[in-house]
Amino acid sequence: MVLNLVSDRIVQGKIYPALAKHQAEPYTQLWREFEQHWPCTVPFRLQEYCEHHGVRLSISGPSDDWPANAFYPIGLGFFNFAIDYFELLPERVRTELQHGHIRILFYYHEGDNPVKIKKRLDELVANHRLPPHCYRFVSGNTAARDVKGFLYFADSELWYWHRNHATAPMAIHNRPREREFTALNRLHKSWRATAMADLLQHHVLDNSYWSYCESGEVVDEENPIEIDSFDNLRAVTETFLKSAPYYSDELNQTERNNHANHVNKYFSNSYCHIALETHFDADQSGGVLLSEKTFKPIKHGQMFFVVGPAGSLQTLRDLGYRTFDGILDNSYDYDPNNTRRWSKLRNAIVQAQSDLPTLFKRARADIEHNQRLFLELKTSRLNILLEQINEPY
């Protein structure tokens, strides 16, 4: 299956970020900074993935005849509801779109609620009197599976595969490890602070690598965990934040956000990773976003708990990964209530803490399976996505 893409500008073989005003050349630092400039459209990740995993794309440039059933790709750094993306289209693209010769392909790696995005895009389509099915939207949120014209793709799996590719996977060993858990937080979020403070007061972090690299406040409207459902947890969290930030390495924030960087001790010298995900409820969508935070311990050979939306572990199973069922208590993953889910998850972590070396040995076959699966080429995943994009709806 070939995906036909059209572009009004191609530089060094790369599709130039659609609608962008920012000027940059591929393979430079400026090329990585489109998200910082209005309208925050970014290099089209799917092109990069297909090149590295042996999947063919057909790309036509501004001087070519554009084939039928083609897509004009728009990579999104983040979806801005205030922007009229169709108004910004180049004249040729707008004309071809109005005549139904091409469609727009939005590609978005984040977990914003797909239902809200579709409502906004459909309003814009109607305002511009465009064909109602003139776009497809690829989302990093699993809720996209249930939205007409939307598709789910686990972008962060391939993003981390590529960005960390120069780092060899950590060898899986059974030697004693000095630390119990690794729990890292770069950015402040109210629910993350609540979770970390609760883990701290339950002594989970006493002999662990952990960080909380920003200070902040608890904002109830931004906290899907009902903090006052737990005795004294609000006071504990506020005390925790007053002394923030907490660091466990010598990196700066930019280096921590560079997925090419790797700190060996976090994986080779602790038994279990507590992956505090980007979302705990994924914008109230009922879906799941899995980021590089979860794929790091998968690549580098650890057990893990996922502090994320309900269904996070099931999403990993759907991708072929193993989640240590029967070894760790994963019942938390089935509870859609955010507060109960956190309580069950914290209890599962405390339970596991009692005998991590034994659990690690029992989980070794699953850990090895996960590492092998992650390292494989993702040709099949990409081909399935291209087929889905091309399907009529």
Coordinates of C-alpha atoms in Angstrom, one line a residue, residues 118-272:
K118 CA -13.3 16.9 15.2
K119 CA -16.0 19.3 16.2
R120 CA -13.7 22.3 15.6
L121 CA -12.4 20.9 12.2
D122 CA -15.9 20.1 11.0
E123 CA -17.0 23.7 11.8
L124 CA -14.1 25.0 9.7
V125 CA -14.9 22.7 6.9
A126 CA -18.5 23.9 6.8
N127 CA -17.5 27.5 7.0
H128 CA -15.2 27.1 4.0
R129 CA -17.8 25.0 2.1
L130 CA -15.4 22.2 1.6
P131 CA -16.3 18.5 1.1
P132 CA -17.3 17.0 4.4
H133 CA -14.8 14.2 4.2
C134 CA -11.9 16.3 3.0
Y135 CA -9.5 15.4 5.8
R136 CA -8.2 12.5 7.9
F137 CA -6.7 12.9 11.3
V138 CA -4.1 10.7 12.9
S139 CA -4.0 11.0 16.7
G140 CA -1.9 9.7 19.6
N141 CA -5.0 9.2 21.6
T142 CA -6.7 5.7 21.4
A143 CA -10.1 7.4 21.6
A144 CA -9.6 8.4 17.9
R145 CA -10.6 4.8 17.0
D146 CA -14.2 5.7 17.8
V147 CA -14.3 9.1 15.9
K148 CA -15.2 9.1 12.2
G149 CA -12.4 10.2 10.0
F150 CA -9.8 9.8 12.8
L151 CA -7.2 7.1 13.3
Y152 CA -5.1 6.1 16.3
F153 CA -1.3 5.5 16.0
A154 CA 1.2 4.9 18.8
D155 CA 3.5 7.7 17.6
S156 CA 5.7 7.8 20.7
E157 CA 6.8 4.2 20.2
L158 CA 8.4 5.1 16.9
W159 CA 9.5 8.6 18.1
Y160 CA 11.5 7.1 20.9
W161 CA 12.7 4.2 18.7
H162 CA 14.2 6.8 16.4
R163 CA 15.4 9.5 18.8
N164 CA 17.1 7.0 21.1
H165 CA 18.4 4.7 18.3
A166 CA 22.0 5.6 18.8
T167 CA 21.9 4.3 22.4
A168 CA 22.2 0.6 22.7
P169 CA 19.5 -1.1 24.8
M170 CA 20.6 -1.8 28.4
A171 CA 21.6 -5.4 29.0
I172 CA 19.1 -7.2 31.3
H173 CA 20.9 -8.7 34.3
N174 CA 19.9 -10.5 37.5
R175 CA 22.6 -8.9 39.6
P176 CA 21.4 -7.1 42.8
R177 CA 20.3 -3.5 42.2
E178 CA 20.9 -0.7 44.7
R179 CA 17.6 1.1 44.1
E180 CA 14.0 -0.1 44.1
F181 CA 12.2 2.2 41.7
T182 CA 12.8 4.9 39.2
A183 CA 10.1 7.7 39.1
L184 CA 11.0 10.8 37.1
N185 CA 9.1 14.0 36.5
R186 CA 10.3 16.9 34.4
L187 CA 7.3 19.1 34.4
H188 CA 4.9 20.0 37.2
K189 CA 1.3 18.8 37.0
S190 CA -1.1 18.8 39.9
W191 CA -1.9 15.1 39.6
R192 CA 1.8 14.2 39.3
A193 CA 2.6 16.2 42.5
T194 CA -0.2 14.4 44.3
A195 CA 1.0 11.0 43.1
M196 CA 4.7 11.7 44.1
A197 CA 3.8 13.1 47.5
D198 CA 1.6 10.0 48.2
L199 CA 4.4 7.7 47.1
L200 CA 6.9 9.6 49.3
Q201 CA 4.7 9.4 52.4
H202 CA 4.3 5.6 51.8
H203 CA 8.1 5.3 51.7
V204 CA 8.2 4.1 48.1
L205 CA 10.8 6.6 47.2
D206 CA 13.1 6.2 50.2
N207 CA 15.5 4.0 48.2
S208 CA 14.6 5.0 44.7
Y209 CA 15.8 7.3 41.9
W210 CA 13.2 10.1 41.7
S211 CA 12.8 13.6 40.6
Y212 CA 10.3 16.5 40.4
C213 CA 12.1 19.2 38.4
E214 CA 9.6 22.1 38.8
S215 CA 7.8 23.8 41.6
G216 CA 4.1 24.7 41.5
E217 CA 0.8 24.6 43.2
V218 CA -2.1 22.1 43.4
V219 CA -4.9 23.3 41.2
D220 CA -8.0 21.2 41.8
E221 CA -9.5 21.9 38.4
E222 CA -6.4 20.4 36.8
N223 CA -6.1 17.4 39.1
P224 CA -8.2 14.4 38.1
I225 CA -7.3 12.8 41.4
E226 CA -9.7 13.9 44.2
I227 CA -6.9 14.8 46.6
D228 CA -9.2 15.4 49.6
S229 CA -10.4 11.8 49.3
F230 CA -7.2 10.8 51.1
D231 CA -6.4 11.7 54.6
N232 CA -3.9 14.6 54.8
L233 CA -2.8 14.2 51.2
R234 CA -3.4 17.8 50.3
A235 CA -1.2 19.0 53.1
V236 CA 1.5 16.4 52.2
T237 CA 1.4 17.5 48.6
E238 CA 1.7 21.2 49.4
T239 CA 4.6 20.5 51.7
F240 CA 6.2 18.5 48.9
L241 CA 5.8 21.3 46.4
K242 CA 7.2 23.9 48.8
S243 CA 10.6 22.2 48.7
A244 CA 10.5 21.5 45.0
P245 CA 12.3 21.1 42.6
Y246 CA 14.1 17.8 43.3
Y247 CA 16.8 16.5 41.0
S248 CA 18.4 13.1 40.6
D249 CA 20.9 14.0 37.8
E250 CA 23.0 16.8 36.6
L251 CA 21.1 17.5 33.3
N252 CA 19.2 20.7 32.5
Q253 CA 15.6 20.7 31.5
T254 CA 16.4 20.8 27.7
E255 CA 18.7 17.8 28.1
R256 CA 16.1 15.9 30.1
N257 CA 13.7 16.5 27.2
N258 CA 16.2 15.2 24.6
H259 CA 15.2 11.6 24.0
A260 CA 18.7 10.9 22.6
N261 CA 20.1 11.3 26.1
H262 CA 20.2 8.3 28.4
V263 CA 21.1 7.9 32.1
N264 CA 22.2 4.3 32.7
K265 CA 21.5 4.1 36.4
Y266 CA 17.8 4.7 36.0
F267 CA 17.4 1.4 34.2
S268 CA 20.4 -0.8 35.2
N269 CA 20.4 -0.1 38.9
S270 CA 16.7 -0.1 39.9
Y271 CA 14.2 -2.9 39.6
C272 CA 11.1 -1.2 38.4

